[in-house]
mmCIF file of C-alpha atoms in Angstrom:
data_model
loop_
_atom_site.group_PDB
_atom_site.id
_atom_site.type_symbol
_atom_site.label_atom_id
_atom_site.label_comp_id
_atom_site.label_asym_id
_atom_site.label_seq_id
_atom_site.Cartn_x
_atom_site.Cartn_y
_atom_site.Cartn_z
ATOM 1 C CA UNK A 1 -35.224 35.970 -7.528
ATOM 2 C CA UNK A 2 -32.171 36.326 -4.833
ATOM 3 C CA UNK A 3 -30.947 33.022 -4.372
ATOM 4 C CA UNK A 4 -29.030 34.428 -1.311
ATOM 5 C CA UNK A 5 -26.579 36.545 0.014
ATOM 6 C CA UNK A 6 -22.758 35.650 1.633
ATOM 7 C CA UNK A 7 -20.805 37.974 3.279
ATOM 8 C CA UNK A 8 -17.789 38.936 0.708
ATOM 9 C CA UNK A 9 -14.888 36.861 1.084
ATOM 10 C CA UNK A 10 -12.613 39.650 0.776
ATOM 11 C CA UNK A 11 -13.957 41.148 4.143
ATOM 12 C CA UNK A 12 -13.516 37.493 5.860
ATOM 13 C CA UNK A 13 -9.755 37.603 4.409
ATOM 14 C CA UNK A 14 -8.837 40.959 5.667
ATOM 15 C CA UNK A 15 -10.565 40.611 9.148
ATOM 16 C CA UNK A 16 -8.754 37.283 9.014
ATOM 17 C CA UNK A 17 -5.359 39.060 8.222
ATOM 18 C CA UNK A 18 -6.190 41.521 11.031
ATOM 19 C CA UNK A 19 -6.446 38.737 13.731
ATOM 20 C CA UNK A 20 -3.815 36.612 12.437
ATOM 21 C CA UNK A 21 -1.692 39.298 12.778
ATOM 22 C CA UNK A 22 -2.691 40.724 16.033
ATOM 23 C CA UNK A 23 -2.365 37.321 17.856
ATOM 24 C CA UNK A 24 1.337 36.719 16.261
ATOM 25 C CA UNK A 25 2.384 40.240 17.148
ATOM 26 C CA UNK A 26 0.980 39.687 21.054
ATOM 27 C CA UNK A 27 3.034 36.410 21.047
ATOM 28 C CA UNK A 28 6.192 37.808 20.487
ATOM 29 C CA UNK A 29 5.634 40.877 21.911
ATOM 30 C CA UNK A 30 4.666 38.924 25.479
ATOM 31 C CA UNK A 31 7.843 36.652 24.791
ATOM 32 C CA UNK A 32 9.850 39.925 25.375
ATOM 33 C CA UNK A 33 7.942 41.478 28.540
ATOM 34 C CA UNK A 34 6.030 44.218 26.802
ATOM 35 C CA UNK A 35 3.178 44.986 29.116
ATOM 36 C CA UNK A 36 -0.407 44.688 27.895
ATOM 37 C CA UNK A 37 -1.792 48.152 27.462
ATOM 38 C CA UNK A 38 1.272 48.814 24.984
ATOM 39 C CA UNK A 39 0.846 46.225 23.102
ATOM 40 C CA UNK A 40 -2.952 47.605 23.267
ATOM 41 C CA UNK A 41 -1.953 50.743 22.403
ATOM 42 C CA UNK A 42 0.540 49.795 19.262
ATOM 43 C CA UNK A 43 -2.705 47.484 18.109
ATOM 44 C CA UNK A 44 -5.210 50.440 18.048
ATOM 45 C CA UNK A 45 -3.176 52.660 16.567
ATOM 46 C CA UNK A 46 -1.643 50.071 13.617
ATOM 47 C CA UNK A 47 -5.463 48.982 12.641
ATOM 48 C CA UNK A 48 -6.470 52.481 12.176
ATOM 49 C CA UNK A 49 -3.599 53.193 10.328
ATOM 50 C CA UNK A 50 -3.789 49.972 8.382
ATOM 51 C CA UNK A 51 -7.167 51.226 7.392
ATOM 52 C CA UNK A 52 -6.777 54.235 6.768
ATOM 53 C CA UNK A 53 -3.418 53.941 4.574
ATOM 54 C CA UNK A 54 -5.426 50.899 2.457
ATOM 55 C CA UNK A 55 -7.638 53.703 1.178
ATOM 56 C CA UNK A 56 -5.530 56.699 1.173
ATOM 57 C CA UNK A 57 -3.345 55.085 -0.743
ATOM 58 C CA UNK A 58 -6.102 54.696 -3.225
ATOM 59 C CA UNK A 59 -7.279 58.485 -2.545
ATOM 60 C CA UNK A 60 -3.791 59.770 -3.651
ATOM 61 C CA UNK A 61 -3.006 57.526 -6.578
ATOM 62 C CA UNK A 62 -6.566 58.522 -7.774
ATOM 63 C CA UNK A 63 -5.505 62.632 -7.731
ATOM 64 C CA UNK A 64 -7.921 63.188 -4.807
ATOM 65 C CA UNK A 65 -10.751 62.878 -6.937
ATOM 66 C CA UNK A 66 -12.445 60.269 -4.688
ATOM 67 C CA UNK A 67 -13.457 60.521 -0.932
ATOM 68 C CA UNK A 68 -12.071 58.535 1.419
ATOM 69 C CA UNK A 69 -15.574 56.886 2.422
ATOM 70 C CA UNK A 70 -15.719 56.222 -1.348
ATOM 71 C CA UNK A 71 -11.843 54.932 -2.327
ATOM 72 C CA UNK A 72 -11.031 51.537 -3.011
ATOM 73 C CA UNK A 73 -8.716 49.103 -0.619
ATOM 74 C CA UNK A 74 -4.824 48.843 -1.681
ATOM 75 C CA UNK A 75 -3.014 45.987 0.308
ATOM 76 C CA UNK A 76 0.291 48.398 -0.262
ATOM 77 C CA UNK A 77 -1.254 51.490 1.427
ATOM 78 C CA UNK A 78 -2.006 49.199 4.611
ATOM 79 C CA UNK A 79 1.777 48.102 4.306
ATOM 80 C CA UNK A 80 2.764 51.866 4.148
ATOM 81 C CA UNK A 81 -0.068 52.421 7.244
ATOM 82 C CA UNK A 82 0.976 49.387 8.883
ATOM 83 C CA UNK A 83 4.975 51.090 9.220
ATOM 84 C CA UNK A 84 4.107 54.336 9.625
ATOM 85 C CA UNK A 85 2.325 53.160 13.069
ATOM 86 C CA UNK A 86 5.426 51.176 13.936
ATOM 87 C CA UNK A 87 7.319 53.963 13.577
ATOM 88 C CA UNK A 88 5.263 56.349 15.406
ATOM 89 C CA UNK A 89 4.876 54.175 18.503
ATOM 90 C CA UNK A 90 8.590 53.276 18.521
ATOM 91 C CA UNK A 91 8.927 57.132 18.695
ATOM 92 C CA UNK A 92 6.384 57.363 22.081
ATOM 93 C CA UNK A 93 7.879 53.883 23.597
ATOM 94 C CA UNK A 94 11.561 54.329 22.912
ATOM 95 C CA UNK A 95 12.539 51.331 25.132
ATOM 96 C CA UNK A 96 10.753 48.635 22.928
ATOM 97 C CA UNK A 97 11.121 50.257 19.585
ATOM 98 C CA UNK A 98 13.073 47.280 18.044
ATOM 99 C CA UNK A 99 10.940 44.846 19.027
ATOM 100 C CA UNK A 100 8.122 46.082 18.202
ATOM 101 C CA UNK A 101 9.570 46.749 14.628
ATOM 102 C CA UNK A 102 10.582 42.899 14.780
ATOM 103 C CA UNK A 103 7.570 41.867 15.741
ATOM 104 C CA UNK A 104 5.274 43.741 13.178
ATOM 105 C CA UNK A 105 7.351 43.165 10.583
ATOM 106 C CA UNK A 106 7.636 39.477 10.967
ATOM 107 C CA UNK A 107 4.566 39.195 10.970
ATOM 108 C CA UNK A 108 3.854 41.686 7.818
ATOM 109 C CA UNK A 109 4.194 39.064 5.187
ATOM 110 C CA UNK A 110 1.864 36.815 6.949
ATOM 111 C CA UNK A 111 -1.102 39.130 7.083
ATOM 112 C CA UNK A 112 -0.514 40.155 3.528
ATOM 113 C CA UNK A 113 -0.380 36.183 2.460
ATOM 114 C CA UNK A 114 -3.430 35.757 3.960
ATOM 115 C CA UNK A 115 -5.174 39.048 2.683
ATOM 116 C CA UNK A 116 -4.340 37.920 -0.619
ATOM 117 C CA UNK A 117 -6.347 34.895 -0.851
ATOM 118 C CA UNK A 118 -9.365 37.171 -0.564
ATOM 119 C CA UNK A 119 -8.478 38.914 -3.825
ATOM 120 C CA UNK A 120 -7.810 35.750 -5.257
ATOM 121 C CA UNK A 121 -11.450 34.673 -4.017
ATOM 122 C CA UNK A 122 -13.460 37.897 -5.186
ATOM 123 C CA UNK A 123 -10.844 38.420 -8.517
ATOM 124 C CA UNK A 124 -9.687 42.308 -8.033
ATOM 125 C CA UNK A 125 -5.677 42.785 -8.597
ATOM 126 C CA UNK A 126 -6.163 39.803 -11.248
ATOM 127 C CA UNK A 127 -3.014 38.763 -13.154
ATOM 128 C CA UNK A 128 -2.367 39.139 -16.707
ATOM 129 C CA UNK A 129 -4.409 37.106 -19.725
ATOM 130 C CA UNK A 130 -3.382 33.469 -19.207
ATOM 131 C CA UNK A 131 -5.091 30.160 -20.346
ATOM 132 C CA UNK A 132 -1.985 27.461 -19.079
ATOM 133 C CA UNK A 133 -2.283 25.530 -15.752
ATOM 134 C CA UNK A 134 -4.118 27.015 -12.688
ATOM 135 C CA UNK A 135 -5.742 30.056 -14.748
ATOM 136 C CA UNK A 136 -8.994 31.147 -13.145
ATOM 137 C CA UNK A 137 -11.784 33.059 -14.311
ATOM 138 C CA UNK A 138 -14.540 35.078 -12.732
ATOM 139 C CA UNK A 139 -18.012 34.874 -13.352
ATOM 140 C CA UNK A 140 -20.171 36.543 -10.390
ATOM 141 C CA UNK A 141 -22.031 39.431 -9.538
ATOM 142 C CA UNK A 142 -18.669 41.385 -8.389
ATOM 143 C CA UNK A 143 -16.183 40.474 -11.290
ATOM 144 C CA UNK A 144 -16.216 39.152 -14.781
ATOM 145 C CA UNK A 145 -14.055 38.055 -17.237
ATOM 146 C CA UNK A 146 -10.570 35.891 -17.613
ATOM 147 C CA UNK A 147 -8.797 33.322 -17.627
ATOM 148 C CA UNK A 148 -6.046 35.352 -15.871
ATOM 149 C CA UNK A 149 -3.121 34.425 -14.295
ATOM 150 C CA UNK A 150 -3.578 33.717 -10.574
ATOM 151 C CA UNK A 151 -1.514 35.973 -9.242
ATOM 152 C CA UNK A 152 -3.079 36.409 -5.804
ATOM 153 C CA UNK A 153 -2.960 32.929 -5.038
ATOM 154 C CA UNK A 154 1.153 32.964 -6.130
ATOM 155 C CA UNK A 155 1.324 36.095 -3.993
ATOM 156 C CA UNK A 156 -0.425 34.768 -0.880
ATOM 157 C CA UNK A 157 1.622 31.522 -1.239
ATOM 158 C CA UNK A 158 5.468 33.501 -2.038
ATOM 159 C CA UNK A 159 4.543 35.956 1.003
ATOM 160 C CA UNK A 160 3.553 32.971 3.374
ATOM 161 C CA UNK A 161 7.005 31.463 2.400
ATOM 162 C CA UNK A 162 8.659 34.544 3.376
ATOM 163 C CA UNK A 163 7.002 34.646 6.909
ATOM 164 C CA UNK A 164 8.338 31.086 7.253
ATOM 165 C CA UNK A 165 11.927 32.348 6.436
ATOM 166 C CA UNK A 166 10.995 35.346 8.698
ATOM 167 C CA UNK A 167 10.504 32.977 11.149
ATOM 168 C CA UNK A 168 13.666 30.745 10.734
ATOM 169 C CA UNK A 169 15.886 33.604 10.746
ATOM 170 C CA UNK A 170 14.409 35.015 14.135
ATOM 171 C CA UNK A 171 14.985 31.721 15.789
ATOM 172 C CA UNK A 172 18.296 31.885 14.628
ATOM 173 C CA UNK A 173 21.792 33.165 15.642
ATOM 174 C CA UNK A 174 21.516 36.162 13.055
ATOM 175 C CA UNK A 175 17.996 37.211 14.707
ATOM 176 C CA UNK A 176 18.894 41.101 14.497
ATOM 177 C CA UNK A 177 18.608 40.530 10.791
ATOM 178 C CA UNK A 178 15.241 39.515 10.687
ATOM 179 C CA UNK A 179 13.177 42.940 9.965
ATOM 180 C CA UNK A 180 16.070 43.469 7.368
ATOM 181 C CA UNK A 181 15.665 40.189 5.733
ATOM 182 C CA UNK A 182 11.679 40.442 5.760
ATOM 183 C CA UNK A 183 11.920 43.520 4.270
ATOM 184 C CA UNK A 184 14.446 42.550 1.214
ATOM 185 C CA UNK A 185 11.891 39.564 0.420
ATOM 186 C CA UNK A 186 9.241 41.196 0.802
ATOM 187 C CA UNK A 187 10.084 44.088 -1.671
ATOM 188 C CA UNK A 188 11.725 41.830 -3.963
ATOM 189 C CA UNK A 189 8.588 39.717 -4.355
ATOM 190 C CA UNK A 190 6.143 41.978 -4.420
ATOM 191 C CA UNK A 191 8.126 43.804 -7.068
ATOM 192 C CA UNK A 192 8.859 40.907 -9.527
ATOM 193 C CA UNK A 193 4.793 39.818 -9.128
ATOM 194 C CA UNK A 194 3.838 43.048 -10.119
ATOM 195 C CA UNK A 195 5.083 42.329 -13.822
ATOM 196 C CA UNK A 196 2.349 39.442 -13.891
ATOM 197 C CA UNK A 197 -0.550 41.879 -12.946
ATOM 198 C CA UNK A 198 -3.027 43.364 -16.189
ATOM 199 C CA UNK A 199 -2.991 46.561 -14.446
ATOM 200 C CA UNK A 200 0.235 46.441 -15.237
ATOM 201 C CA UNK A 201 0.846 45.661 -18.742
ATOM 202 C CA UNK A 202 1.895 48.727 -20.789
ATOM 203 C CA UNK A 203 4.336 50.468 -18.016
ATOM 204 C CA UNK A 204 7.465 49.811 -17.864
ATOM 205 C CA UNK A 205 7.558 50.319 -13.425
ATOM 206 C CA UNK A 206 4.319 51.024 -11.792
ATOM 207 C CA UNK A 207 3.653 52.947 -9.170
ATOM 208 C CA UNK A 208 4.310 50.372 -6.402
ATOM 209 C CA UNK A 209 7.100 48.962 -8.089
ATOM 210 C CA UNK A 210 8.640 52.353 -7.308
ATOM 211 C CA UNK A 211 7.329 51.740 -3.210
ATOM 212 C CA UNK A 212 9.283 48.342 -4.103
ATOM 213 C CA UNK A 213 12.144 50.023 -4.952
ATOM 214 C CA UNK A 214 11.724 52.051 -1.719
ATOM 215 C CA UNK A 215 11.540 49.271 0.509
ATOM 216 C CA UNK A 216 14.423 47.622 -1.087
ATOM 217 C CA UNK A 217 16.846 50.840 -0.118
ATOM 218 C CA UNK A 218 15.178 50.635 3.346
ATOM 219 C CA UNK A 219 16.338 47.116 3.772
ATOM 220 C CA UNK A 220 20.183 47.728 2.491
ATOM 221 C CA UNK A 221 20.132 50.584 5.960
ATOM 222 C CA UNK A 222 18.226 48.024 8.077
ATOM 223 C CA UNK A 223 21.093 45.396 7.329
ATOM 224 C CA UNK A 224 23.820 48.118 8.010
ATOM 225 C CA UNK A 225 22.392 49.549 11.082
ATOM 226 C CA UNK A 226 21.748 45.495 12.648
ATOM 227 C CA UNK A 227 25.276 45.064 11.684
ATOM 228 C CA UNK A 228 26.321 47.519 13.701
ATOM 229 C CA UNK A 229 24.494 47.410 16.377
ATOM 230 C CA UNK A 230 26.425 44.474 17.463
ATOM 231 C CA UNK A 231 29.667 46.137 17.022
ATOM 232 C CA UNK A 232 28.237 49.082 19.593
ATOM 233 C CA UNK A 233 27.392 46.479 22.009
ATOM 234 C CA UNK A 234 31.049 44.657 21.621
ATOM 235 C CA UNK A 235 32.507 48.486 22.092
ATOM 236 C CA UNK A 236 30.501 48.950 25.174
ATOM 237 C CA UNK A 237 32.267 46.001 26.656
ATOM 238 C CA UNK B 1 8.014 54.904 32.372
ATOM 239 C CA UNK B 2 6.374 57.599 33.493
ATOM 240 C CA UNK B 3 7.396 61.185 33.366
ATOM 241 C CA UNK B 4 6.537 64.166 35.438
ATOM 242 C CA UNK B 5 5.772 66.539 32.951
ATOM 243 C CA UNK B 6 3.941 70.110 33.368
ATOM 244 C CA UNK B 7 0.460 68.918 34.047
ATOM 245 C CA UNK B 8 -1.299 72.340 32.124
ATOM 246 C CA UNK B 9 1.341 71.506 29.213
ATOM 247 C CA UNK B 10 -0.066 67.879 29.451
ATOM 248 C CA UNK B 11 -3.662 69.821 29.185
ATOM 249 C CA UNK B 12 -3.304 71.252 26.419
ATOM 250 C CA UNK B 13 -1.680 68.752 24.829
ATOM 251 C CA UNK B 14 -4.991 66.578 25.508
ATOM 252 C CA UNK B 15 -6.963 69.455 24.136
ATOM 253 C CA UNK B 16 -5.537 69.732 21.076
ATOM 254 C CA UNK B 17 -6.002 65.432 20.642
ATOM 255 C CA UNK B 18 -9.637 66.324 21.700
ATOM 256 C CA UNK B 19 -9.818 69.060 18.690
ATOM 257 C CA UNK B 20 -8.426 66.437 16.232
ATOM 258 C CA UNK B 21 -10.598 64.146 17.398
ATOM 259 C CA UNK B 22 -14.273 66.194 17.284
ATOM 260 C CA UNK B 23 -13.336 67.925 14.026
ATOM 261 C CA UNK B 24 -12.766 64.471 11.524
ATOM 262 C CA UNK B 25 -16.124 63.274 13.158
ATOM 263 C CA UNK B 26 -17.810 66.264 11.551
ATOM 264 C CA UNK B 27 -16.079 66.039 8.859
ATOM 265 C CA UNK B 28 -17.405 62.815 8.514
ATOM 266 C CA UNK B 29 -21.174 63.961 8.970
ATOM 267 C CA UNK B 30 -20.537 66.453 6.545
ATOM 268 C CA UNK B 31 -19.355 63.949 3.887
ATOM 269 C CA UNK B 32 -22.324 61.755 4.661
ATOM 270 C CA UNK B 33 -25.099 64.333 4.117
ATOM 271 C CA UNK B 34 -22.843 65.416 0.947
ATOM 272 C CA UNK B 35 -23.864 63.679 -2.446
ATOM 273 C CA UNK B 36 -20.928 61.619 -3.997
ATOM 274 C CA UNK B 37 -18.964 62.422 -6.666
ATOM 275 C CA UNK B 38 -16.067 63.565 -8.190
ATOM 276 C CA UNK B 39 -15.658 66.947 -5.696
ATOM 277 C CA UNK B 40 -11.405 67.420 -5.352
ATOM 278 C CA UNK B 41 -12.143 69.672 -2.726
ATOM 279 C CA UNK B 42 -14.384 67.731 -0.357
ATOM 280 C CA UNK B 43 -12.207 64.727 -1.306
ATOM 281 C CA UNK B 44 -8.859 67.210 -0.377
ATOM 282 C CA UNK B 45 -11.135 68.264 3.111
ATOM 283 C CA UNK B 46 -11.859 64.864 3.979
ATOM 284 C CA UNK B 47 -8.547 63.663 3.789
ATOM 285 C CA UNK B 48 -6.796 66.236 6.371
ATOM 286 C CA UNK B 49 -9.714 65.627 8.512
ATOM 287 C CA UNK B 50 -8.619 61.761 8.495
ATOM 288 C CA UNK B 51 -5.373 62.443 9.349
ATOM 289 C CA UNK B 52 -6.418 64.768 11.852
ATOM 290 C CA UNK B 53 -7.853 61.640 13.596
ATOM 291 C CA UNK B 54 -4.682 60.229 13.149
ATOM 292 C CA UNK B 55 -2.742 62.901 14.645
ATOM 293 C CA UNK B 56 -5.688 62.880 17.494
ATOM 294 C CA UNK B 57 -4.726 59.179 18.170
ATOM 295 C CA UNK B 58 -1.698 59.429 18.454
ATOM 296 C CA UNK B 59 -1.083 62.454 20.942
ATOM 297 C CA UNK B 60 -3.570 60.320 22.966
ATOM 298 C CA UNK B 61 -1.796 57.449 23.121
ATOM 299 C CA UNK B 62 1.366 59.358 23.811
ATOM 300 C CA UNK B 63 0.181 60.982 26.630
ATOM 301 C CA UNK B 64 -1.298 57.647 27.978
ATOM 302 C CA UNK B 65 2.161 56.085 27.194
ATOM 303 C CA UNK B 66 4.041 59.142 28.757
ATOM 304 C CA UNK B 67 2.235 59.988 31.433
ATOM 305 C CA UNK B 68 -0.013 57.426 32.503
ATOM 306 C CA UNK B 69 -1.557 59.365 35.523
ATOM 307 C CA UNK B 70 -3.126 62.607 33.574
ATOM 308 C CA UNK B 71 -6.612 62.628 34.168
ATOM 309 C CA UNK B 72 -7.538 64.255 30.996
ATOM 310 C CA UNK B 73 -5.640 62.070 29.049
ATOM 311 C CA UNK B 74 -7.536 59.119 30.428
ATOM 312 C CA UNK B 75 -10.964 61.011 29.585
ATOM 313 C CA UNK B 76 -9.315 61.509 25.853
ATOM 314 C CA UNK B 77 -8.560 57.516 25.905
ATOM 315 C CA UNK B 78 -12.008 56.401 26.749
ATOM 316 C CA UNK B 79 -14.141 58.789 24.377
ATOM 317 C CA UNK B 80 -11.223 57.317 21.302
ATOM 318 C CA UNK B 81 -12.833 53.657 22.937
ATOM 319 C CA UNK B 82 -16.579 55.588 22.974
ATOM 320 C CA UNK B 83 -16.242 56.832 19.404
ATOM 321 C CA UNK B 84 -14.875 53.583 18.346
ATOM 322 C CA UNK B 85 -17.788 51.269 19.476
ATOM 323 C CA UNK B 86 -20.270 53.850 18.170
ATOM 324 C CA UNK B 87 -18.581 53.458 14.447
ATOM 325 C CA UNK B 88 -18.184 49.781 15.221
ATOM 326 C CA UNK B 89 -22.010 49.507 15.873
ATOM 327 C CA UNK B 90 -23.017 51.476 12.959
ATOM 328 C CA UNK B 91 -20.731 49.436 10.269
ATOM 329 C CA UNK B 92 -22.305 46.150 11.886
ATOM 330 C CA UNK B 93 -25.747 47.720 11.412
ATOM 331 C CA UNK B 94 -25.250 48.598 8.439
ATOM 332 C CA UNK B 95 -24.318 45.682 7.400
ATOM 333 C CA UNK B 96 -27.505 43.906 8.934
ATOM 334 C CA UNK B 97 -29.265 46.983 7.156
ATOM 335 C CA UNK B 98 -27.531 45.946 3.615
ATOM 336 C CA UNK B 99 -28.774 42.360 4.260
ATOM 337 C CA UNK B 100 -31.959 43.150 4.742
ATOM 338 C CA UNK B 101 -32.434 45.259 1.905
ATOM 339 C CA UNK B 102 -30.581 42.658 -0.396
ATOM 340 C CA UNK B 103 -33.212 40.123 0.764
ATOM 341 C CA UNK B 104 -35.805 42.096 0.470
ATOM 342 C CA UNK B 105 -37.280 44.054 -2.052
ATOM 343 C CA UNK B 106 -34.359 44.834 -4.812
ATOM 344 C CA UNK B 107 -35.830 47.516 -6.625
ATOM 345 C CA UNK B 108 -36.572 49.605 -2.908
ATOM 346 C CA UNK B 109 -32.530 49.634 -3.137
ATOM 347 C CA UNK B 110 -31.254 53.216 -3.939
ATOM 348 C CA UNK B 111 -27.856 54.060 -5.200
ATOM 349 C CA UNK B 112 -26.284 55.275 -1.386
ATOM 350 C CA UNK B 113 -27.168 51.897 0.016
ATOM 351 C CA UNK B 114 -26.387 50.034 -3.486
ATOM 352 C CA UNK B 115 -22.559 51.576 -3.471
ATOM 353 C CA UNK B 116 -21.617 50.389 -0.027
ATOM 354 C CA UNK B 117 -23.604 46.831 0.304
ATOM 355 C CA UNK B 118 -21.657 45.911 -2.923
ATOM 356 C CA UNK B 119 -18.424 45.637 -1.358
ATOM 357 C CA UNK B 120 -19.742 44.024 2.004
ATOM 358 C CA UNK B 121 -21.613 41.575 0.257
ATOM 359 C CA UNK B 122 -21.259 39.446 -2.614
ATOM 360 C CA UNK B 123 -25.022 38.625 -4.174
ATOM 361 C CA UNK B 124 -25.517 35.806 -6.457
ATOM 362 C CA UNK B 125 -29.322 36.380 -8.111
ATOM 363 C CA UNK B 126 -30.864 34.083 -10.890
#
């Protein structure tokens, strides 16, 4: 007999990401005088590709043997999707391109903290075998098996930490920094956690460690090119 | 903001967005009457119609951006709204539709429905 149905906590998580996200973005996008229908336009445009990169991501890494419609949801391909849109709107609306990339990626880590805690919730990305404090185990209809490391919860709780620093180095003096220094935590966390995940165990750098390692690079031109952006502005003067 | 482009360049511009924007919903169709599986190709198909949506998208939203006052762009922006509420409608019915069945009579649940109310929902039975 059903006993009853909920609706799958890993939806309510990533919905919750989405909105989370969208209203932090609109803040600081209002505080510097973007007009509406842009920040409209950035939003449609960063869902879809949020969505879309979650499960092509998943389509790739699986050789293209699954559709689309049928692939799986990877929190690093709606990273990647999440970018690319930044990118390609900064290209249409030149005049706001770095704050939009502030913005977004500011609030990046947030969305991905928050994201996490549904994985934690329904047990997919599970850490490695573990029986010491905190170890959780899954017994439902979706997932079985454990105790395992939680290392969704750690990930949701690192990535929240690094929204707060975000956030205290955009209020800052050394705000121009801030997509830099996101960007260097954020890679540098999500690669070190990776180590703790089963999926994991038996390579020596997995497949997003190497996006890690990416992102990492990325960061090292992002702190170059903030530096001197304030020495063009001094030589303008 | 806005430029004063070549309003037939503009055109066509829109046209091609309205291409890459009909084609992945066929594509779509044509997965859904498909039967799952393993199939590189329609997987391979499927995924340059997706980012042929993409690429749809975003010449819309440049051209809206760009030049705000194209008529055809406009048109291009609302049926992008249009198609959106349609999907939006159908995932919310389907997900009444996957609660329904769920409740209802289990073994009336075939494999199609089965595969995507598993990761909407998450069903406790005893």
């Amino acid at each position: 007999m059903t006993e009853g149905f909920r609706l799958s906590p890993y939806t309510c998580t990533f919905a919750g990401a989405l909105l989370v996200g969208g209203v932090t973005v609109t803040v600081l996008l209002r505080r510097g005088n973007v007009p509406w229908r842009y920040i409209g336009y950035s939003m449609f445009l960063n869902v879809i590709l949020i969505l879309y990169g979650s499960r092509m991501y998943s389509v790739v890494a699986s050789g293209f043997k699954v559709r689309l419609w049928d692939a799986g949801i990877a929190s690093l391909g709606g990273v990647i999707g999440l970018l690319a849109g930044v990118i390609i709107f900064g290209c249409i609306y030149d005049e706001g391109k770095a704050l939009m990339w502030e913005s977004y990626i500011l609030a990046m880590p947030l969305m991905y903290g928050i994201a996490k805690v549904g994985c934690y919730l329904v047990g997919c990305c599970h850490g490695i075998e573990y029986s010491g404090p905190l170890a959780v185990t899954y017994d439902s209809e979706y997932m079985q098996g454990g105790p395992y490391f939680p290392v969704q919860l750690l990930e949701s709780i690192v990535f929240i930490i690094v929204f707060l620093i975000g956030v205290g180095v955009y209020r800052s003096n050394g705000r121009k920094y801030t997509g830099a220094v996101v960007m260097l935590l954020c890679a540098i966390a999500k690669f070190a956690q990776e180590f703790l995940r089963e999926e994991h165990v038996g390579k020596s750098i997995s497949g997003s460690q190497w996006i890690c390692i990416g992102f990492f690079l990325w960061s090292i031109v992002l702190f170059y090119k903030s530096g001197n952006k304030n020495v063009q502005i001094q030589k303008q003067k | 903001m806005e430029q004063h482009g070549d309003d037939s360049r503009v055109n066509k511009l829109c046209v091609v967005g309205l291409v890459c924007l009909i084609l992945p919903i066929l594509g779509l169709l044509l997965e859904v009457l498909l039967p799952a599986g393993g199939n590189k190709v329609v997987a391979t198909i499927s995924f340059i119609f997706q980012l042929m949506y993409i690429a749809g998208l975003v010449i819309m939203i440049g051209v809206r951006v760009k030049y705000p006052s194209n008529v055809f762009g406009k048109v291009l922006m609302w049926l992008h709204i249009i198609v959106g509420v349609i999907f939006l409608i159908i995932l919310i019915a389907a997900i009444v539709m996957c609660a329904v069945v769920i409740n209802g009579c289990m073994s009336c649940m075939d494999d199609f429905l089965s595969g995507r109310c598993d990761f909407i929902f998450w069903n406790f039975y005893k």
